[in-house]
Coordinates of C-alpha atoms in Angstrom, one line a residue:
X1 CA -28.1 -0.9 -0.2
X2 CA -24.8 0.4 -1.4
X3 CA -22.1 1.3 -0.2
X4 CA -19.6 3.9 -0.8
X5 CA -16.5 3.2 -2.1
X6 CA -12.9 4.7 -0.3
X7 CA -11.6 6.8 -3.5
X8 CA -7.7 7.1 -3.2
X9 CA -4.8 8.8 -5.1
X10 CA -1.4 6.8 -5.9
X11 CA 0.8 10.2 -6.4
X12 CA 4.7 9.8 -7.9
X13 CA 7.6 12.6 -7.1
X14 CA 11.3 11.7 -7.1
X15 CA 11.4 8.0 -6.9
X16 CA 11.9 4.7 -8.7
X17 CA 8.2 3.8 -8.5
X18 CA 9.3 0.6 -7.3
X19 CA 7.0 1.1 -4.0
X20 CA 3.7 1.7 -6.3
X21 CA 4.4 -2.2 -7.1
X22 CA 3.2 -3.1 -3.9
X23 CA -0.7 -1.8 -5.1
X24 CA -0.1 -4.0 -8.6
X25 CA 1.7 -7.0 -7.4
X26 CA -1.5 -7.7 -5.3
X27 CA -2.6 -9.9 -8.3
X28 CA -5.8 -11.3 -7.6
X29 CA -6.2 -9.3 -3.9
X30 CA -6.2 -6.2 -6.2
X31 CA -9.4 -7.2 -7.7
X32 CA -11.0 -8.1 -3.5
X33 CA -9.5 -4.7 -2.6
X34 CA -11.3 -3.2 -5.6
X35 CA -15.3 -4.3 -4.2
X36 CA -14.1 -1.3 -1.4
X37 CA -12.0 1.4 -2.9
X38 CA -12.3 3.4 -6.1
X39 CA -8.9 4.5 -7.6
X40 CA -9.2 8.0 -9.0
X41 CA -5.3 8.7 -9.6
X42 CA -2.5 6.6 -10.5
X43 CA -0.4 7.2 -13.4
X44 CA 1.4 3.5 -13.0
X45 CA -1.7 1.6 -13.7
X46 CA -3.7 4.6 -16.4
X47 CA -5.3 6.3 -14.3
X48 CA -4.7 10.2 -14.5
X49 CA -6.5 12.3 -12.4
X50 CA -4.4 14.2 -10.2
X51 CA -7.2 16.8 -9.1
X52 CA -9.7 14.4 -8.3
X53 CA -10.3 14.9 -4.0
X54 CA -9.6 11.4 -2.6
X55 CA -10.4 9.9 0.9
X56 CA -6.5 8.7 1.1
X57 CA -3.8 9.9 -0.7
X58 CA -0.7 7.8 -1.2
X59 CA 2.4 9.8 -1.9
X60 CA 5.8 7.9 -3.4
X61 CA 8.9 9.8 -3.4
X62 CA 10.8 12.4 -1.9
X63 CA 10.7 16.1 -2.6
X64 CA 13.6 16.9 -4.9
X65 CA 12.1 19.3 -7.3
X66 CA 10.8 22.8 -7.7
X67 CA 7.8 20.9 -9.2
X68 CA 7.8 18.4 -6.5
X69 CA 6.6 20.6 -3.4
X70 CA 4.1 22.5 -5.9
X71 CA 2.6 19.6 -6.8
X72 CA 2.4 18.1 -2.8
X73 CA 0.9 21.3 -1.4
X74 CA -2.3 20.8 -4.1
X75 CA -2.6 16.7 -3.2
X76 CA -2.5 17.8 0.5
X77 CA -5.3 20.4 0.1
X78 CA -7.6 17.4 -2.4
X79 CA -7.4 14.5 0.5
X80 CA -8.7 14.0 3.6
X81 CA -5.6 11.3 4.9
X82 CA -1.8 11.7 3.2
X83 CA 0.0 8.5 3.5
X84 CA 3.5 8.8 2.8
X85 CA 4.8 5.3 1.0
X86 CA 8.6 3.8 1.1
X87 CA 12.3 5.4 2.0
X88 CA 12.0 8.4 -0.3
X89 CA 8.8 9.8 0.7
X90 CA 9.7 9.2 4.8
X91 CA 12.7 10.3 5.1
X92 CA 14.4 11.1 1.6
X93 CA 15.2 7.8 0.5
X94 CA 19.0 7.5 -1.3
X95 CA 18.7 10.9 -3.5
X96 CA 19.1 12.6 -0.1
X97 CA 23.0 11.3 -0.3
X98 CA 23.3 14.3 -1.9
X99 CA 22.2 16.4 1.4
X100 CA 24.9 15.1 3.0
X101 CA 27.8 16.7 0.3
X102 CA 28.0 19.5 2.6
X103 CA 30.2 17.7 5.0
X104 CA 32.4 16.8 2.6
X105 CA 35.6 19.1 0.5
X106 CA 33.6 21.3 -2.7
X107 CA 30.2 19.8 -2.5
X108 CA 28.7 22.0 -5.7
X109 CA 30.9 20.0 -7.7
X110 CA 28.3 16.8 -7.0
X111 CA 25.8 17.6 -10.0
X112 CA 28.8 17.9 -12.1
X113 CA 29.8 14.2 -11.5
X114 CA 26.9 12.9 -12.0
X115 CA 25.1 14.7 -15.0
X116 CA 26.9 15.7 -18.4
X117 CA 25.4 18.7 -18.5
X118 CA 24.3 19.9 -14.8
X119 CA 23.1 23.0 -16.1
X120 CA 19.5 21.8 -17.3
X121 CA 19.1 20.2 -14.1
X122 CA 16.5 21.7 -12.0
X123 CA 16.8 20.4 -8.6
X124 CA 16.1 21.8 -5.1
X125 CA 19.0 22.0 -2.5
X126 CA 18.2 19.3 -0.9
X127 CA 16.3 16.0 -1.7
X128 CA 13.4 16.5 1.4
X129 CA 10.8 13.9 2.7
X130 CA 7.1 14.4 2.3
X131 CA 6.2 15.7 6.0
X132 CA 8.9 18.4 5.9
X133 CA 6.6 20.6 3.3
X134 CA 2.9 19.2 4.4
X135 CA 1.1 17.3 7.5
X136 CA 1.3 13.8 7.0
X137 CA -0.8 11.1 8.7
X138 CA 0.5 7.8 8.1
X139 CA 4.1 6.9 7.1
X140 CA 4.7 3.3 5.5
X141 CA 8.9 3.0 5.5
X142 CA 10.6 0.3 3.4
X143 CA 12.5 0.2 0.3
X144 CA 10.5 -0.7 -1.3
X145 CA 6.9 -1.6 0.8
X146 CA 5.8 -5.1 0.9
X147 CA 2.4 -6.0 -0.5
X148 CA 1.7 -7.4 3.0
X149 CA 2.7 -4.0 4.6
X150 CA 0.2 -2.5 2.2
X151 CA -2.2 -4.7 2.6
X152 CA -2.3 -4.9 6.5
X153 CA -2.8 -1.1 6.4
X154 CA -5.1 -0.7 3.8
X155 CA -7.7 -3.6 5.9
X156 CA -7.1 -1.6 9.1
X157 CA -8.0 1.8 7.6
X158 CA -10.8 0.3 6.1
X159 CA -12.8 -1.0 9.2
X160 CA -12.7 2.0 10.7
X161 CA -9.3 1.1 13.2
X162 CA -6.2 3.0 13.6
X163 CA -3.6 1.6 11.7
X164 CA -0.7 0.1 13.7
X165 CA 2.9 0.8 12.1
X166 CA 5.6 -1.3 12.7
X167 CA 8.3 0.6 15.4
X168 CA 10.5 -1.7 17.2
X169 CA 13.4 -3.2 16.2
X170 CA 14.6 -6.3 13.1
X171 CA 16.2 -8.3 16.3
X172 CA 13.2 -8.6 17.6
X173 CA 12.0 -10.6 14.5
X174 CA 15.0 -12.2 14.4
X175 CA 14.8 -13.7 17.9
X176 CA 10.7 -14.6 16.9
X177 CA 12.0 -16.7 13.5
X178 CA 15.2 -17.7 15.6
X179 CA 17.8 -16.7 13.3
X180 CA 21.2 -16.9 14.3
X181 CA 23.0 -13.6 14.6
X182 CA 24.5 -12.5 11.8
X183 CA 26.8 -9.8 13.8
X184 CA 27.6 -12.4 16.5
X185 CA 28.4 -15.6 14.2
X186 CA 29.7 -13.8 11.2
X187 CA 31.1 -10.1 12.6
X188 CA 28.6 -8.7 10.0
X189 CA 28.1 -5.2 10.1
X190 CA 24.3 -5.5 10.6
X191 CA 21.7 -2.6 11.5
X192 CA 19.2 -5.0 13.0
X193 CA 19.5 -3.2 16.2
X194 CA 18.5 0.2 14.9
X195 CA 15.9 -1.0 12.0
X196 CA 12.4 -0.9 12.3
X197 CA 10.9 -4.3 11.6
X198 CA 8.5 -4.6 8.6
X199 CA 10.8 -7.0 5.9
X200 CA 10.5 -10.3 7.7
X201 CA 13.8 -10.2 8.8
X202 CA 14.4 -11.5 5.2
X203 CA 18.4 -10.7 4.7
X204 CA 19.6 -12.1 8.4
X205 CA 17.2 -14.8 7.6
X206 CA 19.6 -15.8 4.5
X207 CA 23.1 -15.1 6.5
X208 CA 22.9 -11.8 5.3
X209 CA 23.2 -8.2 7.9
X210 CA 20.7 -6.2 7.9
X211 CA 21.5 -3.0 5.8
X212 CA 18.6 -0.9 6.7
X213 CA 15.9 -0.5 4.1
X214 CA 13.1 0.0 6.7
X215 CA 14.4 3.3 8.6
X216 CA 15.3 4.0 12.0
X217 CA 13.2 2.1 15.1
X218 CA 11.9 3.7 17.4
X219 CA 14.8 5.4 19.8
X220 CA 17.7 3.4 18.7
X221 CA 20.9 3.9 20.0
X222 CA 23.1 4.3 16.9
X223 CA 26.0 5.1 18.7
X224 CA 26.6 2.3 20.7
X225 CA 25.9 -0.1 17.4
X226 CA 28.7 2.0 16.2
X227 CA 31.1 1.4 18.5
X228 CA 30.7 -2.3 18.2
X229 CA 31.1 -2.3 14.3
X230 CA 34.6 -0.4 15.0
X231 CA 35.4 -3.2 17.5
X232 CA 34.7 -5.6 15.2
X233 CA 37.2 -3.7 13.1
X234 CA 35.1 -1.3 10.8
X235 CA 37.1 1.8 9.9
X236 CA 35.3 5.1 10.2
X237 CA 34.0 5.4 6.8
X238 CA 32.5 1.8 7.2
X239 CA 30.2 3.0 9.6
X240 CA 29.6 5.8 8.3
X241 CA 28.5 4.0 5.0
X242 CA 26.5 1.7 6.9
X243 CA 24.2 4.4 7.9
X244 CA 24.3 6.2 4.7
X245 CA 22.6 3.9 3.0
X246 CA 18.8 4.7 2.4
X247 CA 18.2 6.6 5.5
X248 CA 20.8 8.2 6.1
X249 CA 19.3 12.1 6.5
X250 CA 17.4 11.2 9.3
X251 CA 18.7 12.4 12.0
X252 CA 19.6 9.5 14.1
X253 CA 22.0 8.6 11.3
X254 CA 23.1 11.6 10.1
X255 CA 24.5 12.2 13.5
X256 CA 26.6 9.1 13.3
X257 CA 27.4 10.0 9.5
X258 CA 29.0 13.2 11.0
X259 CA 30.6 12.1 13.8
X260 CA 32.6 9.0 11.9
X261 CA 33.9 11.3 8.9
X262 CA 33.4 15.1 9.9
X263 CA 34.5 14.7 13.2
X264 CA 36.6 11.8 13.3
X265 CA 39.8 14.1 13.8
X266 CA 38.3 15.9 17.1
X267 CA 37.8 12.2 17.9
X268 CA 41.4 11.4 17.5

C-alpha cells in the first residue's frame, strides 16, 4: 500500500533566507520528514519549480516589491494551505522601518541614504506582510524560526490536527525555566511582557532583555510596558526603538512608535 506524499513549496520574497534554514538545519530529521512530504519548490536547497500546485506552501519574506505581490497572488492560487514563515513574511519584518519614515522630517530622502543610486531601485511604498495581499492560513513568527518551531508544526499538520501556534507571552516561559527578571534585577528594557513565546526564553535566560524577535502576544498592553521603561529612565526615543525593532509596523507597536516620537510634544 502506498501512501501519498504532502508535496510543499519553500517560496523566497524580500528576506535574508535565514528562516528557510530552519527546513535545512534539520540534518538527519530532514531525511525522517522526507518518508512523508515531497518537496516540489525551493530554490535554497535546488529545487525550482515555482508552478508546481503544492499541498502547503511556505512563504519567507515580506512584500517589498512590484514582483513580490505578483509572484504571491500565483503561489496563493497553486496551494491548498499558505504558511507564512518568520518576522518579514508576518508582519514585515525590519525592511518595514522604512514604513515608518513617514512620521519622521523628509522621508523620500530614505532611499537616498541608503542606495548610491536610488533611481534603479524598484521598491513598493511600503515593505507589507504576506496576509495584507492574500489569505493566509498559518503564520509561524520568529526571526528567524526555530527548527523545533518548524518541526512541531509540520508533525501536527501531518496527522491530520490543527496546529497550535504559540500566543501568550516570553514571561510566561520565563517563570516555567525560573529565570530571574531581567527588567526587575538589571532595569533592562525587556519586551518579555508583550512577546509571544516560541525562542525558549533564550536571551533572559543568558541575563539578556528580551528584544522581540517573536512579534506581539496575544493582546499585550504596550503601553503600560512603556511607561515602566520611562520610569526606569528610558528617554522617548528609547522606547520607541525598543518597539521598532523587527515588528515594529504592527500595530500594537507602531502605536507606541507614534506616540513616544510623533506625539511626544502633545504629551508634554
Amino acid at each position: 500500500m502506498t501512501t501519498t506524499k504532502t508535496k510543499i513549496a519553500v517560496h523566497k520574497l524580500t528576506s535574508c533566507s535565514g528562516c528557510q534554514l530552519a527546513f535545512i538545519n534539520q540534518g538527519p530529521g530532514l531525511l525522517s520528514l522526507l518518508e512523508h512530504i515531497e518537496i516540489c519548490h525551493f530554490i535554497e536547497v535546488g529545487i525550482d519549480n515555482p508552478e508546481c500546485p503544492v499541498d502547503v506552501a511556505f512563504i519567507e519574506g515580506s512584500i517589498s516589491t512590484p514582483h513580490d505581490l505578483e509572484r504571491i497572488k500565483s503561489v496563493r492560487a497553486l496551494s491548498k494551505l499558505v504558511v507564512t514563515v518568520g518576522a518579514c513574511a508576518t508582519s514585515g519584518g525590519v525592511q518595514a522601518l522604512r514604513n515608518l519614515a513617514c512620521l519622521y522630517d523628509e522621508p523620500h530622502q530614505l532611499k537616498a541614504r541608503v542606495y548610491a543610486a536610488p533611481e534603479h531601485i524598484a521598491t513598493l511604498a511600503h515593505s507589507q506582510p504576506v496576509a495584507t495581499a492574500i489569505n493566509v492560513d498559518f503564520e509561524l513568527w520568529g526571526c528567524p524560526v526555530s527548527t523545533e518551531q518548524l518541526l512541531r508544526f509540520l508533525s501536527q499538520l501531518l496527522v491530520g490536527a490543527k496546529p497550535k501556534l504559540e500566543k501568550e507571552k516570553l514571561c510566561m516561559e520565563c517563570k516555567r525555566q525560573q529565570n530571574v527578571c531581567v527588567m526587575v534585577t538589571k532595569q533592562a528594557l525587556c519586551l518579555g511582557p508583550v512577546i509571544r513565546t516560541g525562542c525558549g526564553a533564550m536571551c533572559p535566560s543568558y541575563g539578556k532583555a528580551c528584544y522581540g524577535c517573536y512579534g506581539p502576544s496575544e493582546q499585550p498592553n504596550t503601553r503600560s510596558l512603556a511607561n515602566r521603561m520611562q520610569g526606569l529612565g528610558a528617554v522617548d526615543s528609547d522606547i520607541a526603538q525598543r518597539f521598532a525593532q523587527f515588528h515594529g509596523d504592527t500595530p500594537q507597536f507602531r502605536a507606541e512608535i507614534e506616540h513616544w516620537i510623533v506625539h511626544k510634544e502633545e504629551k508634554q
